[in-house]
Amino acid sequence: MLGGNLMLTIWLWSCIGMIIVTIVTLKLFYVEGFTEDEGDYTKY
Amino acid sequence: MIDPIVETYVWIGLVVFLIMVVVLGYIGSRQTKILADFTIGGARLGPYILGAAYAATFFSAATFVGYVGWAYAWGYSALWVFLAIFVASTAGALTFARKARTENIKQRSQSLPDWLGDYYNSDFLRAGVAVILMFNLFYVAAQLTAGAYVFNLLLGWDYLTALAFITIVVVGYVVAGGTFADVYTDAVQGVLMVIMGVICFVTGMSYLGEGGFNQLTETLRGIDPKLVAVFNPDAVHFYALSAVVGVFIIEYAFAAQPQLFNKILALKKPGDLWKMIMTYFVFAFCMMLVIFVGFFAHEIGLVVDVPDHTIYLFSGTVFHPIVSALLVMVIMSAALSTTDGLIVVLATTFSNDFYRKTLVKRGIIKVKSQEHMDRTALKISRVATVFIGILAALLVIDPPAFIGTLIWYGISGVASGTLGPLIIGMFMKDKVTAKGAIITMFLGVISYGIIFTMGFERSVMAAGAWAVCISTAFFLIYTLLFPKKEGVS
């Protein structure tokens, strides 16, 4: 599919790997444990 | 000679685009009442609009014009910049975003210098980082050049007239609406950039025929075998593994650039960060597909003298005039969506980081009340916006050969002085000291200057990366040797 070119192959598999890593990281560290921001930015 | 039909569609597209920008700028101006509205949208924006704006700010005309030029000139090795952004920058965002936003629930900082100054409780660090941010004038200047090229190459305008026009447009709506205008226009522009990235890729693929990428590879190899190499010795930034590693490091640092950092601070609900990052992630992939145009240009036989012109010539050759007009809007979008974000943060350095948090806070300037100070700070933001726009335009009266390279003078300079204090500070909060952060800031910038100007590294991206490594490693060692007992903030 990628004409047997090494650079194109590196590109494709790196993209696939990063999609997996991002989804897993968001699931593990970005879904829970946040508190609401009640800050009033008009006050200094 | 410009095709009159294309010119007509381009004009229609530009008028529609400018009307959209003016309307969104006006809506933003209605919501900009205090300084925090100008700097971080009052920290009340939603995740999807911010994710789109983050992507639009991230990807500038350098992507649509400069990186396509790299792909044309340097072949497949230019895909390293695609990967560096998609892999390393995303990793950077995942590393910083949560900590930056959650810490700001307490800090209520309004910019990257402000965040670092508050985090380390150091006015000197805040002011120092604010000065370092001035490196980004090169970045603004490069975007203005790309926008001016649109009028210069497609409509036959004189370059300087085009440069003046684009500067007035972007300065105008930032003065009016600050971050609200920035984010609203960026989100719409981001959608346009996604559409165009996909159109360019799909159209280019259609020219490959049944041979697909095999045919493309053979075409490139026939022109020059270096165009299909993993590392191209002619490619300034991708000539060897060491340079590519540098590109990955600096792209990792790029995720914490101030014009992106303030969008994380602008998010209303910290728990929505995952939605914002996911939106960015999808947008980023689609936008970067445009880089392939540099390869497809060879396939259709384009001969380009100035690599940065590749996207314009490709468009004029393969697209229907309506699509060419859309591309013009997209390149304008790419340029403006980054420029406005940069101008906002540069203006913020004057109004918030210098005026409010240094001069007023230290009693050097007396104010009647908080409200009076806020009104004055907002005015300073707007005046500074005009000043920055003019200064950046003056830098590119003679357009640079590679705008994709010019932007890195700015990014590398900022990253070299800020990443160390940011990343070590975030992960060693109870041990880091302001003194260590300040030394690191100076060390990073001085290292960058020496590495690049003395010729130790010919890639400005890699030079920034090595400076980031030196300063971050120093701060880590310094912190381990001289930890603070009570913690920072």
Short mmCIF file of C-alpha atoms in Angstrom, two decimals:
data_model
loop_
_atom_site.label_atom_id
_atom_site.label_comp_id
_atom_site.label_asym_id
_atom_site.label_seq_id
_atom_site.Cartn_x
_atom_site.Cartn_y
_atom_site.Cartn_z
CA MET A 1 0.00 0.00 0.00
CA LEU A 2 2.84 2.38 0.82
CA GLY A 3 5.07 1.29 -2.02
CA GLY A 4 7.46 -0.45 0.31
CA ASN A 5 8.97 2.88 1.32
CA LEU A 6 10.47 2.89 4.79
CA MET A 7 9.58 6.51 5.60
CA LEU A 8 5.94 6.07 4.62
CA THR A 9 5.78 2.90 6.70
CA ILE A 10 7.27 4.66 9.73
CA TRP A 11 4.74 7.43 9.28
CA LEU A 12 1.71 5.11 9.10
CA TRP A 13 2.60 2.93 12.09
CA SER A 14 3.60 5.90 14.23
CA CYS A 15 0.23 7.51 13.61
CA ILE A 16 -1.62 4.31 14.54
CA GLY A 17 0.48 3.93 17.69
CA MET A 18 -0.13 7.51 18.75
CA ILE A 19 -3.89 7.19 18.32
CA ILE A 20 -3.85 4.23 20.74
CA VAL A 21 -1.55 5.97 23.24
CA THR A 22 -3.66 9.14 23.26
CA ILE A 23 -6.94 7.34 23.83
CA VAL A 24 -5.47 5.26 26.67
CA THR A 25 -3.84 8.30 28.32
CA LEU A 26 -7.03 10.35 28.17
CA LYS A 27 -8.99 7.44 29.61
CA LEU A 28 -6.51 6.95 32.48
CA PHE A 29 -5.65 10.54 33.43
CA TYR A 30 -8.23 12.93 31.99
CA VAL A 31 -11.67 11.52 32.73
CA GLU A 32 -11.90 11.68 36.52
CA GLY A 33 -10.50 13.54 39.52
CA PHE A 34 -11.14 17.14 38.51
CA THR A 35 -12.62 19.85 40.70
CA GLU A 36 -14.74 22.69 39.38
CA ASP A 37 -13.23 26.14 38.88
CA GLU A 38 -15.28 28.59 40.91
CA GLY A 39 -12.68 31.33 40.49
CA ASP A 40 -13.83 34.89 39.92
CA TYR A 41 -11.50 36.42 37.38
CA THR A 42 -12.84 39.91 37.99
CA LYS A 43 -11.16 39.95 41.41
CA TYR A 44 -7.43 40.30 41.89
CA MET B 1 -1.01 36.05 -15.18
CA ILE B 2 -3.92 35.20 -12.93
CA ASP B 3 -6.96 33.48 -14.39
CA PRO B 4 -9.82 36.03 -14.22
CA ILE B 5 -12.29 33.30 -13.16
CA VAL B 6 -10.05 32.23 -10.28
CA GLU B 7 -9.56 35.86 -9.33
CA THR B 8 -13.33 36.41 -9.18
CA TYR B 9 -13.88 33.39 -6.92
CA VAL B 10 -10.92 34.34 -4.75
CA TRP B 11 -12.38 37.80 -4.29
CA ILE B 12 -15.78 36.36 -3.36
CA GLY B 13 -14.11 33.98 -0.91
CA LEU B 14 -12.06 36.74 0.66
CA VAL B 15 -15.03 39.04 1.07
CA VAL B 16 -17.04 36.24 2.74
CA PHE B 17 -14.04 35.44 4.94
CA LEU B 18 -13.50 39.04 5.98
CA ILE B 19 -17.21 39.50 6.77
CA MET B 20 -17.05 36.38 8.96
CA VAL B 21 -13.98 37.68 10.78
CA VAL B 22 -15.55 41.09 11.35
CA VAL B 23 -18.79 39.57 12.69
CA LEU B 24 -16.97 37.18 15.04
CA GLY B 25 -14.64 39.96 16.11
CA TYR B 26 -17.67 42.09 16.93
CA ILE B 27 -19.28 39.28 18.95
CA GLY B 28 -15.99 38.87 20.82
CA SER B 29 -15.77 42.59 21.48
CA ARG B 30 -19.22 42.54 23.13
CA GLN B 31 -17.95 40.01 25.65
CA THR B 32 -14.60 41.67 26.39
CA LYS B 33 -15.18 43.84 29.42
CA ILE B 34 -12.26 43.09 31.74
CA LEU B 35 -8.62 42.18 31.25
CA ALA B 36 -9.23 38.45 31.91
CA ASP B 37 -11.72 38.46 29.01
CA PHE B 38 -8.99 39.77 26.72
CA THR B 39 -6.31 37.39 27.97
CA ILE B 40 -8.11 34.06 28.62
CA GLY B 41 -11.73 34.61 27.63
CA GLY B 42 -12.69 35.02 31.29
CA ALA B 43 -11.98 31.27 31.72
CA ARG B 44 -15.50 30.46 30.56
CA LEU B 45 -15.09 28.83 27.13
CA GLY B 46 -16.18 25.31 26.14
CA PRO B 47 -13.99 22.30 25.22
CA TYR B 48 -14.92 21.76 21.57
CA ILE B 49 -14.53 25.37 20.50
CA LEU B 50 -11.24 25.56 22.40
CA GLY B 51 -10.02 22.24 20.94
CA ALA B 52 -10.68 23.57 17.44
CA ALA B 53 -9.05 26.90 18.32
CA TYR B 54 -6.05 25.12 19.87
CA ALA B 55 -5.55 23.20 16.61
CA ALA B 56 -6.05 26.29 14.43
CA THR B 57 -3.55 28.22 16.54
CA PHE B 58 -1.13 25.31 16.53
CA PHE B 59 -1.19 24.96 12.76
CA SER B 60 -0.27 28.12 11.04
CA ALA B 61 0.46 29.19 7.53
CA ALA B 62 3.77 27.44 8.15
CA THR B 63 1.86 24.15 7.88
CA PHE B 64 -0.13 25.05 4.78
CA VAL B 65 2.61 27.02 3.04
CA GLY B 66 5.96 26.35 4.72
CA TYR B 67 5.73 22.63 5.48
CA VAL B 68 4.30 21.92 2.02
CA GLY B 69 7.39 23.73 0.73
CA TRP B 70 9.60 21.46 2.84
CA ALA B 71 7.81 18.38 1.46
CA TYR B 72 8.36 19.59 -2.09
CA ALA B 73 12.02 20.44 -1.53
CA TRP B 74 13.03 17.60 0.81
CA GLY B 75 10.61 14.77 -0.05
CA TYR B 76 9.41 12.08 2.36
CA SER B 77 11.84 13.15 5.10
CA ALA B 78 9.46 16.09 5.67
CA LEU B 79 7.02 13.55 7.13
CA TRP B 80 9.15 13.75 10.27
CA VAL B 81 7.54 17.11 10.99
CA PHE B 82 4.09 15.48 10.64
CA LEU B 83 5.12 12.81 13.14
CA ALA B 84 6.85 15.24 15.48
CA ILE B 85 3.65 17.28 15.71
CA PHE B 86 1.26 14.35 15.85
CA VAL B 87 3.30 12.31 18.34
CA ALA B 88 5.53 14.66 20.34
CA SER B 89 3.29 17.71 20.51
CA THR B 90 0.30 15.61 21.51
CA ALA B 91 2.45 13.98 24.19
CA GLY B 92 3.41 17.48 25.34
CA ALA B 93 -0.21 18.57 25.60
CA LEU B 94 -1.09 15.41 27.51
CA THR B 95 1.78 16.10 29.93
CA PHE B 96 1.05 19.76 30.65
CA ALA B 97 -2.64 20.37 30.23
CA ARG B 98 -4.10 18.79 33.35
CA LYS B 99 -1.57 20.27 35.75
CA ALA B 100 -1.65 23.71 34.13
CA ARG B 101 -5.44 24.00 34.28
CA THR B 102 -5.97 22.50 37.74
CA GLU B 103 -3.23 24.64 39.32
CA ASN B 104 -4.92 27.69 37.83
CA ILE B 105 -8.06 27.10 39.89
CA LYS B 106 -6.01 28.57 42.73
CA GLN B 107 -3.61 30.78 40.83
CA ARG B 108 -5.98 32.49 38.36
CA SER B 109 -3.02 33.39 36.16
CA GLN B 110 -3.66 34.93 32.76
CA SER B 111 -0.69 33.87 30.63
CA LEU B 112 2.30 31.54 30.58
CA PRO B 113 4.66 34.12 32.17
CA ASP B 114 1.98 34.87 34.73
CA TRP B 115 1.43 31.19 35.47
CA LEU B 116 5.16 30.61 36.02
CA GLY B 117 5.48 33.81 38.05
CA ASP B 118 2.58 32.80 40.31
CA TYR B 119 3.67 29.18 40.54
CA TYR B 120 7.17 30.13 41.70
CA ASN B 121 5.97 33.28 43.48
CA SER B 122 8.54 35.28 41.53
CA ASP B 123 7.90 38.59 39.79
CA PHE B 124 11.37 38.41 38.27
CA LEU B 125 10.61 35.08 36.61
CA ARG B 126 7.30 36.45 35.30
CA ALA B 127 8.98 39.51 33.80
CA GLY B 128 11.89 37.45 32.42
CA VAL B 129 9.62 34.97 30.66
CA ALA B 130 7.54 37.88 29.33
CA VAL B 131 10.67 39.35 27.74
CA ILE B 132 11.58 35.95 26.25
CA LEU B 133 8.14 35.82 24.65
CA MET B 134 9.22 38.67 22.41
CA PHE B 135 11.06 36.03 20.35
CA ASN B 136 7.61 35.27 18.98
CA LEU B 137 7.63 38.49 16.99
CA PHE B 138 9.42 36.38 14.33
CA TYR B 139 6.56 33.93 14.47
CA VAL B 140 3.97 36.67 13.99
CA ALA B 141 6.04 38.14 11.16
CA ALA B 142 6.17 34.80 9.32
CA GLN B 143 2.40 34.47 9.48
CA LEU B 144 1.91 37.94 8.11
CA THR B 145 4.17 37.06 5.18
CA ALA B 146 2.13 33.96 4.41
CA GLY B 147 -1.09 35.97 4.46
CA ALA B 148 0.45 38.63 2.24
CA TYR B 149 1.51 35.95 -0.28
CA VAL B 150 -2.16 35.13 -0.83
CA PHE B 151 -2.84 38.57 -2.22
CA ASN B 152 0.57 38.89 -3.84
CA LEU B 153 0.58 35.59 -5.75
CA LEU B 154 -3.09 35.00 -6.41
CA LEU B 155 -4.46 38.51 -6.85
CA GLY B 156 -1.34 40.25 -8.08
CA TRP B 157 -1.22 42.79 -5.25
CA ASP B 158 2.03 44.47 -4.43
CA TYR B 159 3.63 42.52 -1.52
CA LEU B 160 3.91 45.51 0.80
CA THR B 161 0.30 46.57 0.19
CA ALA B 162 -0.81 43.02 0.94
CA LEU B 163 1.32 42.92 4.10
CA ALA B 164 -0.20 46.17 5.34
CA PHE B 165 -3.74 44.95 4.60
CA ILE B 166 -3.38 41.63 6.41
CA THR B 167 -1.79 43.34 9.40
CA ILE B 168 -4.66 45.80 9.69
CA VAL B 169 -7.26 43.00 9.50
CA VAL B 170 -5.77 40.83 12.23
CA VAL B 171 -4.85 43.71 14.52
CA GLY B 172 -8.34 45.12 14.08
CA TYR B 173 -10.26 42.15 15.39
CA VAL B 174 -7.78 41.35 18.17
CA VAL B 175 -8.02 44.93 19.42
CA ALA B 176 -11.79 44.58 19.45
CA GLY B 177 -12.32 41.15 20.90
CA GLY B 178 -9.09 39.78 22.42
CA THR B 179 -9.25 36.06 23.25
CA PHE B 180 -12.98 35.78 22.53
CA ALA B 181 -12.45 37.05 18.96
CA ASP B 182 -9.30 34.92 18.75
CA VAL B 183 -11.06 31.70 19.79
CA TYR B 184 -14.29 32.26 17.84
CA THR B 185 -12.49 33.05 14.60
CA ASP B 186 -9.96 30.28 15.21
CA ALA B 187 -12.67 27.65 15.67
CA VAL B 188 -14.32 28.51 12.35
CA GLN B 189 -10.94 28.80 10.66
CA GLY B 190 -9.96 25.42 12.15
CA VAL B 191 -12.96 23.74 10.51
CA LEU B 192 -11.99 25.30 7.16
CA MET B 193 -8.41 24.05 7.60
CA VAL B 194 -9.61 20.51 8.32
CA ILE B 195 -11.80 20.50 5.21
CA MET B 196 -8.94 21.77 3.05
CA GLY B 197 -6.41 19.31 4.47
CA VAL B 198 -8.67 16.41 3.54
CA ILE B 199 -9.54 17.86 0.10
CA CYS B 200 -5.86 18.35 -0.77
CA PHE B 201 -4.95 14.82 0.28
CA VAL B 202 -7.85 13.13 -1.50
CA THR B 203 -7.35 15.19 -4.67
CA GLY B 204 -3.63 14.47 -4.71
CA MET B 205 -4.29 10.75 -4.26
CA SER B 206 -6.59 10.80 -7.27
CA TYR B 207 -3.60 11.82 -9.41
CA LEU B 208 -1.63 8.76 -8.34
CA GLY B 209 -3.87 6.35 -10.22
CA GLU B 210 -3.65 2.60 -9.68
CA GLY B 211 0.04 2.77 -8.81
CA GLY B 212 -0.77 4.61 -5.59
CA PHE B 213 2.11 5.43 -3.28
CA ASN B 214 4.34 3.03 -5.21
CA GLN B 215 3.99 5.26 -8.25
CA LEU B 216 4.59 8.38 -6.15
CA THR B 217 7.73 6.88 -4.64
CA GLU B 218 9.08 5.95 -8.07
CA THR B 219 8.35 9.45 -9.40
CA LEU B 220 10.20 11.06 -6.51
CA ARG B 221 13.08 8.60 -6.77
CA GLY B 222 13.34 9.37 -10.48
CA ILE B 223 13.72 13.08 -9.71
CA ASP B 224 16.19 12.59 -6.87
CA PRO B 225 16.68 9.46 -4.71
CA LYS B 226 17.13 11.70 -1.67
CA LEU B 227 13.43 12.65 -1.93
CA VAL B 228 12.40 9.18 -0.73
CA ALA B 229 15.08 8.79 1.92
CA VAL B 230 14.30 8.60 5.64
CA PHE B 231 16.95 11.25 6.26
CA ASN B 232 17.63 13.68 3.42
CA PRO B 233 21.09 15.29 3.66
CA ASP B 234 19.70 18.38 1.91
CA ALA B 235 16.90 18.80 4.46
CA VAL B 236 17.95 21.39 7.01
CA HIS B 237 15.84 19.85 9.77
CA PHE B 238 15.80 16.16 8.78
CA TYR B 239 19.33 15.48 7.57
CA ALA B 240 20.16 12.93 10.29
CA LEU B 241 18.66 11.08 13.25
CA SER B 242 20.10 13.62 15.68
CA ALA B 243 18.30 16.49 13.91
CA VAL B 244 15.04 14.54 13.87
CA VAL B 245 15.34 13.81 17.60
CA GLY B 246 15.80 17.56 18.05
CA VAL B 247 12.65 18.25 16.06
CA PHE B 248 10.69 15.83 18.26
CA ILE B 249 11.99 17.47 21.44
CA ILE B 250 11.18 20.98 20.28
CA GLU B 251 7.72 19.94 19.05
CA TYR B 252 7.10 18.40 22.47
CA ALA B 253 7.96 21.77 23.99
CA PHE B 254 5.81 23.53 21.42
CA ALA B 255 2.64 22.23 23.08
CA ALA B 256 3.37 24.58 25.97
CA GLN B 257 3.83 27.66 23.78
CA PRO B 258 2.08 30.65 25.38
CA GLN B 259 -0.55 31.08 22.66
CA LEU B 260 -1.64 27.47 23.28
CA PHE B 261 -1.15 27.54 27.04
CA ASN B 262 -3.61 30.41 27.44
CA LYS B 263 -6.28 28.36 25.67
CA ILE B 264 -5.92 25.66 28.32
CA LEU B 265 -6.38 28.36 30.95
CA ALA B 266 -9.48 29.61 29.07
CA LEU B 267 -11.37 26.31 29.54
CA LYS B 268 -14.33 26.71 31.86
CA LYS B 269 -14.50 23.17 33.29
CA PRO B 270 -11.14 21.45 33.92
CA GLY B 271 -12.95 18.09 33.67
CA ASP B 272 -13.62 18.82 29.99
CA LEU B 273 -9.93 18.78 29.09
CA TRP B 274 -10.20 15.35 27.48
CA LYS B 275 -12.85 16.63 25.08
CA MET B 276 -10.66 19.59 24.20
CA ILE B 277 -7.56 17.43 23.59
CA MET B 278 -9.50 14.87 21.55
CA THR B 279 -10.95 17.61 19.36
CA TYR B 280 -7.44 18.97 18.79
CA PHE B 281 -6.12 15.49 18.01
CA VAL B 282 -8.64 14.77 15.26
CA PHE B 283 -8.33 18.27 13.79
CA ALA B 284 -4.53 18.04 13.84
CA PHE B 285 -4.38 14.85 11.81
CA CYS B 286 -6.73 16.14 9.14
CA MET B 287 -4.99 19.51 8.83
CA MET B 288 -1.52 17.99 8.47
CA LEU B 289 -2.59 15.84 5.51
CA VAL B 290 -1.92 18.98 3.46
CA ILE B 291 1.82 18.27 3.77
CA PHE B 292 1.40 15.53 1.15
CA VAL B 293 0.75 18.26 -1.44
CA GLY B 294 4.51 18.76 -1.57
CA PHE B 295 4.90 15.18 -2.86
CA PHE B 296 1.87 15.27 -5.14
CA ALA B 297 3.24 18.42 -6.79
CA HIS B 298 6.11 16.33 -8.19
CA GLU B 299 3.66 13.71 -9.43
CA ILE B 300 1.76 16.23 -11.53
CA GLY B 301 5.01 17.64 -12.89
CA LEU B 302 5.07 21.01 -11.16
CA VAL B 303 8.42 22.78 -11.22
CA VAL B 304 8.58 25.27 -8.36
CA ASP B 305 11.34 27.85 -7.92
CA VAL B 306 10.33 29.00 -4.43
CA PRO B 307 9.23 25.99 -2.31
CA ASP B 308 6.83 28.15 -0.28
CA HIS B 309 4.85 28.77 -3.48
CA THR B 310 4.11 25.04 -4.01
CA ILE B 311 0.63 25.05 -2.44
CA TYR B 312 -0.48 28.02 -4.52
CA LEU B 313 0.78 26.52 -7.80
CA PHE B 314 -0.68 23.09 -6.97
CA SER B 315 -4.01 24.70 -6.27
CA GLY B 316 -3.98 26.69 -9.49
CA THR B 317 -3.16 23.53 -11.45
CA VAL B 318 -5.53 20.91 -10.03
CA PHE B 319 -8.45 22.64 -8.37
CA HIS B 320 -11.67 24.12 -9.68
CA PRO B 321 -11.61 27.90 -9.12
CA ILE B 322 -14.10 27.55 -6.27
CA VAL B 323 -11.76 25.18 -4.41
CA SER B 324 -8.83 27.50 -5.12
CA ALA B 325 -10.85 30.28 -3.54
CA LEU B 326 -11.51 28.05 -0.51
CA LEU B 327 -7.79 27.36 -0.26
CA VAL B 328 -7.12 31.07 -0.19
CA MET B 329 -9.52 31.40 2.72
CA VAL B 330 -7.83 28.48 4.46
CA ILE B 331 -4.33 29.91 4.12
CA MET B 332 -5.64 33.21 5.39
CA SER B 333 -7.30 31.27 8.21
CA ALA B 334 -4.10 29.44 9.05
CA ALA B 335 -2.12 32.66 9.14
CA LEU B 336 -4.66 34.69 11.08
CA SER B 337 -5.61 31.97 13.58
CA THR B 338 -2.03 31.73 14.77
CA THR B 339 -1.25 35.41 14.46
CA ASP B 340 -4.19 36.51 16.59
CA GLY B 341 -3.31 34.05 19.35
CA LEU B 342 0.31 35.20 19.34
CA ILE B 343 -0.64 38.86 19.38
CA VAL B 344 -2.99 38.26 22.33
CA VAL B 345 -0.22 36.71 24.42
CA LEU B 346 2.32 39.34 23.43
CA ALA B 347 -0.14 42.10 24.31
CA THR B 348 -0.84 40.32 27.59
CA THR B 349 2.82 40.56 28.54
CA PHE B 350 2.51 44.35 28.54
CA SER B 351 -0.89 44.67 30.21
CA ASN B 352 -0.83 41.82 32.70
CA ASP B 353 2.72 40.60 33.18
CA PHE B 354 4.49 43.98 33.20
CA TYR B 355 1.80 46.52 34.13
CA ARG B 356 -0.58 44.71 36.49
CA LYS B 357 1.61 42.01 38.01
CA THR B 358 4.89 43.93 38.20
CA LEU B 359 4.53 47.72 38.11
CA VAL B 360 1.20 48.02 39.98
CA LYS B 361 1.82 45.09 42.29
CA ARG B 362 5.16 46.53 43.41
CA GLY B 363 3.69 50.02 43.85
CA ILE B 364 5.83 51.54 41.08
CA ILE B 365 2.59 52.75 39.47
CA LYS B 366 -0.26 53.84 41.78
CA VAL B 367 -3.88 53.07 40.85
CA LYS B 368 -7.14 54.46 42.24
CA SER B 369 -8.98 51.13 42.37
CA GLN B 370 -8.96 47.61 40.97
CA GLU B 371 -11.57 48.61 38.41
CA HIS B 372 -9.46 51.54 37.27
CA MET B 373 -6.40 49.30 36.99
CA ASP B 374 -8.35 46.74 34.99
CA ARG B 375 -9.65 49.35 32.55
CA THR B 376 -6.13 50.71 32.11
CA ALA B 377 -4.73 47.21 31.60
CA LEU B 378 -7.35 46.49 28.94
CA LYS B 379 -6.40 49.71 27.14
CA ILE B 380 -2.72 48.75 27.33
CA SER B 381 -3.59 45.37 25.78
CA ARG B 382 -5.22 47.09 22.84
CA VAL B 383 -2.49 49.65 22.28
CA ALA B 384 0.15 46.91 22.57
CA THR B 385 -1.73 44.88 19.96
CA VAL B 386 -1.32 47.68 17.42
CA PHE B 387 2.33 48.18 18.34
CA ILE B 388 3.12 44.45 18.00
CA GLY B 389 1.35 44.21 14.64
CA ILE B 390 3.36 47.09 13.19
CA LEU B 391 6.66 45.79 14.58
CA ALA B 392 6.08 42.28 13.18
CA ALA B 393 5.15 43.65 9.76
CA LEU B 394 8.34 45.70 9.68
CA LEU B 395 10.39 42.52 10.25
CA VAL B 396 9.21 41.02 6.95
CA ILE B 397 9.29 43.96 4.60
CA ASP B 398 11.75 41.72 2.75
CA PRO B 399 9.99 38.31 2.76
CA PRO B 400 12.09 35.34 4.01
CA ALA B 401 12.91 32.37 1.74
CA PHE B 402 11.39 29.79 4.10
CA ILE B 403 8.65 31.03 6.42
CA GLY B 404 8.57 27.52 7.91
CA THR B 405 12.07 28.19 9.21
CA LEU B 406 11.51 31.80 10.31
CA ILE B 407 8.82 30.78 12.80
CA TRP B 408 11.30 28.51 14.56
CA TYR B 409 13.56 31.38 15.49
CA GLY B 410 10.72 32.44 17.75
CA ILE B 411 9.47 29.08 18.95
CA SER B 412 12.93 27.75 19.81
CA GLY B 413 13.76 30.92 21.70
CA VAL B 414 10.61 30.75 23.81
CA ALA B 415 10.83 27.00 24.44
CA SER B 416 14.49 27.13 25.47
CA GLY B 417 13.72 29.56 28.27
CA THR B 418 10.37 28.23 29.49
CA LEU B 419 10.17 24.44 29.22
CA GLY B 420 12.61 23.68 32.05
CA PRO B 421 10.85 25.78 34.69
CA LEU B 422 7.48 24.47 33.46
CA ILE B 423 8.07 20.74 33.31
CA ILE B 424 10.40 20.32 36.30
CA GLY B 425 8.20 22.68 38.30
CA MET B 426 5.08 20.66 37.53
CA PHE B 427 6.55 17.33 38.53
CA MET B 428 8.77 18.39 41.43
CA LYS B 429 6.49 20.99 42.92
CA ASP B 430 7.65 20.55 46.51
CA LYS B 431 11.34 20.76 45.65
CA VAL B 432 11.83 23.42 42.97
CA THR B 433 12.89 26.98 43.78
CA ALA B 434 12.39 30.30 42.02
CA LYS B 435 16.14 30.86 42.00
CA GLY B 436 16.71 27.61 40.15
CA ALA B 437 13.93 28.44 37.67
CA ILE B 438 15.42 31.87 36.94
CA ILE B 439 18.92 30.46 36.34
CA THR B 440 17.37 27.80 34.10
CA MET B 441 15.49 30.45 32.11
CA PHE B 442 18.69 32.39 31.39
CA LEU B 443 20.71 29.23 30.72
CA GLY B 444 18.15 28.01 28.17
CA VAL B 445 18.10 31.20 26.13
CA ILE B 446 21.87 31.73 26.26
CA SER B 447 22.46 28.09 25.24
CA TYR B 448 20.08 28.50 22.29
CA GLY B 449 21.86 31.65 21.19
CA ILE B 450 25.30 30.07 21.39
CA ILE B 451 24.33 26.77 19.74
CA PHE B 452 22.66 28.45 16.78
CA THR B 453 24.75 31.55 16.19
CA MET B 454 28.08 29.76 16.68
CA GLY B 455 27.07 27.14 14.12
CA PHE B 456 27.11 24.10 16.42
CA GLU B 457 23.73 23.12 14.93
CA ARG B 458 22.47 24.24 11.53
CA SER B 459 18.82 23.41 12.24
CA VAL B 460 17.16 26.14 14.29
CA MET B 461 14.63 23.56 15.50
CA ALA B 462 17.34 21.22 16.77
CA ALA B 463 19.27 24.15 18.27
CA GLY B 464 16.19 24.99 20.34
CA ALA B 465 15.82 21.35 21.32
CA TRP B 466 19.40 21.03 22.58
CA ALA B 467 18.97 24.24 24.57
CA VAL B 468 15.77 22.83 26.08
CA CYS B 469 17.63 19.63 27.02
CA ILE B 470 20.53 21.54 28.59
CA SER B 471 18.32 23.86 30.64
CA THR B 472 15.89 21.13 31.73
CA ALA B 473 18.70 18.77 32.73
CA PHE B 474 20.37 21.58 34.65
CA PHE B 475 17.17 22.41 36.54
CA LEU B 476 16.63 18.76 37.41
CA ILE B 477 20.14 18.41 38.81
CA TYR B 478 19.95 21.78 40.56
CA THR B 479 16.65 20.83 42.19
CA LEU B 480 18.01 17.50 43.38
CA LEU B 481 21.07 19.22 44.85
CA PHE B 482 19.30 22.27 46.31
CA PRO B 483 15.68 21.32 47.03
CA LYS B 484 13.29 23.66 48.75
CA LYS B 485 11.85 22.26 51.94
CA GLU B 486 8.48 24.01 52.07
CA GLY B 487 7.50 23.81 48.36
CA VAL B 488 6.68 26.66 46.03
CA SER B 489 3.18 28.02 46.21
#
